[in-house]
Coordinates of C-alpha atoms in Angstrom, one line a residue:
M1 CA -16.3 -75.7 -91.2
S2 CA -15.0 -74.6 -94.5
R3 CA -16.9 -71.4 -94.2
H4 CA -15.2 -70.5 -90.8
L5 CA -11.9 -71.0 -92.5
D6 CA -12.8 -68.7 -95.2
M7 CA -13.8 -66.1 -92.7
T8 CA -10.3 -66.5 -91.0
R9 CA -8.6 -66.1 -94.3
A10 CA -10.5 -63.1 -95.2
L11 CA -9.6 -61.3 -91.8
S12 CA -5.9 -62.3 -92.1
A13 CA -5.8 -61.0 -95.5
R14 CA -6.9 -57.4 -94.5
P15 CA -4.4 -54.8 -95.4
S16 CA -1.9 -53.8 -92.6
P17 CA -1.8 -50.1 -91.5
P18 CA 0.7 -48.0 -93.6
K19 CA 4.1 -47.6 -92.0
L20 CA 4.9 -44.1 -91.0
G21 CA 7.7 -42.4 -92.7
F22 CA 11.1 -41.2 -91.0
F23 CA 10.3 -37.7 -90.7
R24 CA 6.8 -38.3 -89.2
R25 CA 8.4 -40.7 -86.5
L26 CA 10.9 -37.8 -85.9
G27 CA 8.2 -35.2 -85.5
R28 CA 6.3 -37.4 -82.9
R29 CA 9.6 -38.1 -80.9
L30 CA 10.2 -34.2 -80.8
N31 CA 6.8 -33.5 -79.6
W32 CA 7.1 -36.0 -76.7
L33 CA 10.5 -34.4 -75.7
K34 CA 9.0 -30.8 -75.9
T35 CA 6.2 -31.9 -73.6
R36 CA 8.5 -33.4 -71.1
E37 CA 10.8 -30.3 -71.2
I38 CA 7.7 -28.0 -70.5
V39 CA 6.7 -30.2 -67.5
S40 CA 10.3 -30.2 -66.3
Q41 CA 10.4 -26.5 -66.5
A42 CA 7.3 -26.1 -64.8
G43 CA 8.5 -28.1 -61.8
F44 CA 11.6 -26.2 -61.7
V45 CA 9.8 -22.9 -61.7
G46 CA 7.5 -24.1 -58.9
L47 CA 10.3 -25.3 -56.7
L48 CA 12.1 -22.0 -57.3
S49 CA 9.0 -20.2 -56.3
M50 CA 8.6 -22.3 -53.2
V51 CA 12.3 -21.5 -52.1
T52 CA 11.8 -18.0 -52.8
V53 CA 8.7 -17.7 -50.7
I54 CA 10.4 -19.5 -47.8
L55 CA 13.5 -17.2 -48.0
A56 CA 11.4 -14.0 -48.1
F57 CA 8.9 -15.1 -45.5
P58 CA 10.9 -17.2 -42.8
P59 CA 8.8 -19.1 -40.2
P60 CA 8.4 -16.9 -37.0
H61 CA 11.5 -17.1 -34.6
N62 CA 10.9 -17.7 -30.9
Y63 CA 13.1 -14.8 -29.7
Q64 CA 14.4 -14.6 -26.3
E65 CA 15.0 -11.7 -24.0
G66 CA 18.1 -9.9 -25.2
E67 CA 18.3 -11.3 -28.6
V68 CA 18.4 -8.9 -31.6
S69 CA 15.7 -9.4 -34.2
E70 CA 17.0 -9.7 -37.8
Y71 CA 14.0 -8.2 -39.2
T72 CA 11.3 -5.6 -38.3
I73 CA 8.4 -7.2 -36.5
R74 CA 4.9 -5.5 -37.0
A75 CA 1.6 -6.1 -35.3
D76 CA -0.9 -8.0 -37.4
K77 CA -3.7 -6.4 -35.4
A78 CA -4.3 -3.7 -32.9
F79 CA -3.8 -4.6 -29.2
L80 CA -2.9 -3.2 -25.7
V81 CA 0.5 -3.9 -24.3
V82 CA 2.1 -3.0 -20.9
D83 CA 4.6 -0.3 -21.2
E84 CA 7.0 -1.7 -18.6
R85 CA 9.3 1.4 -18.6
A86 CA 6.6 3.9 -18.3
T87 CA 5.0 1.9 -15.6
E88 CA 8.1 1.7 -13.6
K89 CA 8.7 5.3 -14.1
A90 CA 5.1 6.1 -12.8
R91 CA 5.7 3.7 -9.7
Q92 CA 8.9 5.3 -8.6
A93 CA 7.1 8.8 -8.9
A94 CA 4.3 7.4 -6.7
V95 CA 6.7 6.2 -4.2
A96 CA 8.7 9.4 -4.1
E97 CA 5.4 11.1 -3.2
V98 CA 4.8 9.2 -0.1
P99 CA 5.4 11.4 2.8
P100 CA 8.2 10.1 5.3
V101 CA 6.7 9.2 8.8
F102 CA 8.1 10.4 12.1
I103 CA 7.1 9.3 15.6
L104 CA 6.8 12.1 18.2
D105 CA 7.4 10.8 21.7
D106 CA 5.3 13.4 23.5
I107 CA 5.2 11.0 26.6
V108 CA 8.9 11.5 27.5
S109 CA 8.5 15.3 26.9
G110 CA 5.5 15.5 29.5
Q111 CA 7.6 13.4 32.0
R112 CA 10.6 15.5 31.7
Q113 CA 8.4 18.7 32.2
S114 CA 6.8 17.3 35.3
E115 CA 10.2 16.4 36.7
A116 CA 11.4 20.0 36.0
A117 CA 8.4 21.4 37.8
A118 CA 9.1 19.0 40.8
I119 CA 12.7 20.3 41.1
F120 CA 11.5 24.0 41.0
R121 CA 9.0 23.3 43.9
K122 CA 11.4 21.5 46.0
G123 CA 14.0 24.1 45.4
R124 CA 11.6 26.9 46.5
S125 CA 10.9 24.8 49.7
L126 CA 14.5 24.4 50.6
V127 CA 15.7 27.8 49.8
G128 CA 12.7 29.4 51.5
A129 CA 13.5 27.8 55.0
D130 CA 15.1 30.0 57.5
I131 CA 18.5 28.8 58.0
A132 CA 19.1 30.5 61.3
A133 CA 16.2 28.8 62.9
L134 CA 17.4 25.3 62.1
S135 CA 19.7 23.2 64.4
P136 CA 23.0 22.2 63.1
D137 CA 21.7 18.7 62.4
A138 CA 18.7 20.1 60.4
A139 CA 21.0 22.5 58.5
L140 CA 23.3 19.7 57.6
A141 CA 20.4 17.7 56.3
R142 CA 19.2 20.7 54.4
Q143 CA 22.4 21.0 52.8
E144 CA 22.5 17.5 51.7
E145 CA 19.1 17.8 50.3
I146 CA 20.3 20.9 48.2
S147 CA 23.3 18.9 46.9
A148 CA 21.1 16.0 45.8
L149 CA 18.7 18.4 44.2
Q150 CA 21.7 20.0 42.4
G151 CA 22.6 16.6 41.0
E152 CA 19.2 16.0 39.8
F153 CA 19.1 19.5 38.2
S154 CA 22.3 18.9 36.5
R155 CA 21.1 15.6 35.1
L156 CA 17.7 16.9 33.9
F157 CA 18.9 20.3 32.4
N158 CA 22.1 18.8 31.0
I159 CA 24.0 21.7 32.7
P160 CA 27.3 21.2 34.8
A161 CA 26.7 20.9 38.5
E162 CA 29.1 23.7 39.5
G163 CA 28.1 26.5 37.0
R164 CA 26.4 29.9 36.8
V165 CA 23.1 28.5 35.7
W166 CA 22.5 26.7 39.0
E167 CA 23.8 29.7 41.0
A168 CA 21.4 32.0 39.2
V169 CA 18.5 29.7 39.9
V170 CA 19.3 29.5 43.5
E171 CA 19.9 33.1 43.7
R172 CA 16.4 33.7 42.3
A173 CA 15.1 31.3 44.9
F174 CA 13.7 29.1 42.0
N175 CA 11.5 31.9 40.9
A176 CA 7.9 30.7 39.8
N177 CA 7.6 33.2 37.0
I178 CA 11.0 32.0 35.5
E179 CA 9.7 28.5 35.9
R180 CA 6.5 29.2 33.9
Q181 CA 8.2 31.0 31.1
F182 CA 10.8 28.2 30.8
L183 CA 8.1 25.4 30.7
A184 CA 6.0 27.4 28.2
L185 CA 9.1 27.8 26.0
V186 CA 10.1 24.2 26.1
S187 CA 6.5 23.1 25.9
E188 CA 6.1 24.8 22.4
A189 CA 9.5 23.7 21.2
M190 CA 9.1 20.1 22.1
G191 CA 5.4 20.0 21.1
F192 CA 6.5 20.4 17.4
G193 CA 9.1 17.8 17.9
V194 CA 12.9 17.7 18.0
L195 CA 14.5 15.5 15.5
D196 CA 17.2 12.9 17.0
R197 CA 19.6 13.9 14.0
P198 CA 20.3 16.6 11.7
N199 CA 17.4 16.9 9.1
D200 CA 19.6 17.1 6.1
F201 CA 18.7 13.3 5.3
I202 CA 15.0 14.4 4.7
D203 CA 14.0 15.3 1.1
Q204 CA 13.7 19.0 1.3
R205 CA 11.2 19.5 -1.4
Q206 CA 7.8 21.0 -0.5
L207 CA 6.4 17.6 0.4
P208 CA 4.3 16.9 3.5
V209 CA 5.7 15.1 6.3
S210 CA 3.5 12.7 8.5
V211 CA 3.8 12.7 12.2
L212 CA 2.4 10.0 14.6
V213 CA 1.9 11.2 18.1
S214 CA 2.7 8.4 20.7
S215 CA 0.2 9.4 23.5
T216 CA -3.0 9.6 21.4
H217 CA -1.9 7.3 18.3
T218 CA -3.2 10.2 16.1
E219 CA -1.5 11.5 13.0
Y220 CA -1.0 15.1 11.7
M221 CA 0.7 16.5 8.6
V222 CA 3.5 19.1 8.4
P223 CA 3.3 21.1 5.2
S224 CA 7.1 20.4 4.2
A225 CA 10.1 18.8 5.6
S226 CA 11.5 22.2 6.4
G227 CA 9.1 22.3 9.3
I228 CA 10.9 19.5 11.0
F229 CA 13.5 20.9 13.4
D230 CA 16.6 19.2 14.5
Q231 CA 18.2 20.5 17.7
T232 CA 20.2 23.3 16.1
A233 CA 17.1 24.6 14.5
D234 CA 15.1 24.2 17.7
W235 CA 17.7 26.4 19.6
R236 CA 17.4 29.0 17.0
F237 CA 13.5 28.8 17.3
M238 CA 13.6 29.3 21.1
G239 CA 16.0 32.2 20.9
L240 CA 13.7 34.1 18.6
R241 CA 10.8 33.2 21.0
A242 CA 12.9 34.3 24.0
R243 CA 13.1 37.9 22.6
V244 CA 9.5 38.7 23.4
L245 CA 10.3 38.1 27.0
R246 CA 12.7 41.1 27.2
S247 CA 9.5 43.3 27.9
S248 CA 8.7 41.5 31.1
F249 CA 12.0 40.3 32.3
S250 CA 15.4 41.4 32.8
R251 CA 18.1 40.6 30.4
G252 CA 19.6 38.3 32.9
D253 CA 16.4 36.5 33.6
V254 CA 15.9 36.0 29.8
E255 CA 19.4 34.6 29.4
L256 CA 18.5 32.3 32.3
I257 CA 15.2 31.0 30.8
L258 CA 17.0 30.5 27.4
A259 CA 20.0 28.6 29.1
L260 CA 17.6 26.5 30.9
A261 CA 15.4 25.6 27.8
N262 CA 18.5 25.1 25.6
G263 CA 19.8 22.4 28.1
F264 CA 16.4 20.8 28.9
V265 CA 15.1 20.3 25.2
Q266 CA 16.0 16.8 24.0
P267 CA 15.0 14.9 20.9
T268 CA 11.5 13.8 20.8
L269 CA 11.1 13.0 17.1
K270 CA 12.4 9.8 15.3
F271 CA 12.2 8.9 11.7
D272 CA 10.1 5.6 11.2
A273 CA 12.0 4.0 8.4
F274 CA 9.8 0.6 8.8
E275 CA 6.5 2.4 8.5
T276 CA 7.7 4.8 5.7
D277 CA 8.7 1.7 3.7
R278 CA 5.5 0.0 4.3
R279 CA 3.5 2.8 3.0
K280 CA 5.7 3.3 0.0
H281 CA 5.0 -0.6 -0.7
Q282 CA 1.2 -0.1 -0.3
S283 CA 1.3 2.7 -2.8
L284 CA 2.5 0.4 -5.6
P285 CA -0.8 -1.4 -6.1
R286 CA -2.6 1.9 -6.6
C287 CA -0.4 2.9 -9.4
P288 CA -2.0 1.4 -12.5
A289 CA 0.1 0.0 -15.3
T290 CA 0.7 2.2 -18.1
L291 CA -0.9 0.7 -21.5
L292 CA 0.6 1.4 -24.9
N293 CA -2.0 1.2 -27.6
L294 CA -0.3 -0.6 -30.7
R295 CA -2.2 -0.2 -33.8
A296 CA -2.3 -2.9 -36.6
G297 CA 0.9 -2.4 -38.7
G298 CA 2.8 -0.8 -36.0
V299 CA 6.5 -1.5 -35.3
I300 CA 6.9 -3.8 -32.4
V301 CA 10.5 -4.4 -32.8
R302 CA 12.7 -2.8 -35.5
G303 CA 15.1 -5.1 -37.1
G304 CA 18.7 -4.9 -35.9
T305 CA 17.7 -2.9 -32.8
G306 CA 16.4 -5.6 -30.5

């Protein structure tokens, strides 16, 4: 027991550590403050760097159509993009190259020529009859038939019933040669087609024109719109064709043939707007999109320009 007490007293009697002086305590305090300042400065610098990076490289903005970008946007890699303006321009050019479509009603033309031939045949039979050999009743009936024929003639040839053309035809007893030349002339003129309106609404560039034939449901191309005649142009065409007849017919006969043709020819060609628009619409899928090859780093949108 006494030995344990001796050990306790020995331990308690150990010398205590020496107390630090004022300057040493001050130095330690300053070192602690210096370390704290360095840590604070490092944190401030880090925070400032983070703010700088955020301001210098803002997060991507989801721009909408019509907005103006505040900075230049560049491609981060190469890619292909549809050039909308160039594509639309190419499509408009393709649509403009589609030929306008016309319908040639050759059925009506053939019917009218058959009616004209029938009038000439009937006229020859009536004029050729011997009036002196007819009874009064027969002569009256014949005159009534001639009057009815005169009305049909006026309607078909678009010529006044009382006029020199009818009189000239009767004087020549509905001459078969005049009939043949007249029909040949109108057949050629109406075979090409006569437009039902002035052709100034057609694009006059050297583009082909498509013509659909009603009777055969076939189609052929006219080299350019200038080959489509309206009625005025058709009259000029027949006037030029009639000149070659002067070597075989008198001047009066040529004028009669031309007068009959000018009155007889009617429009047989109509512009088919529906079919033309349909073909233009069909031409769009055949026009591929124009692609723009944008390289990496290439400018997509220049800042301030949208």
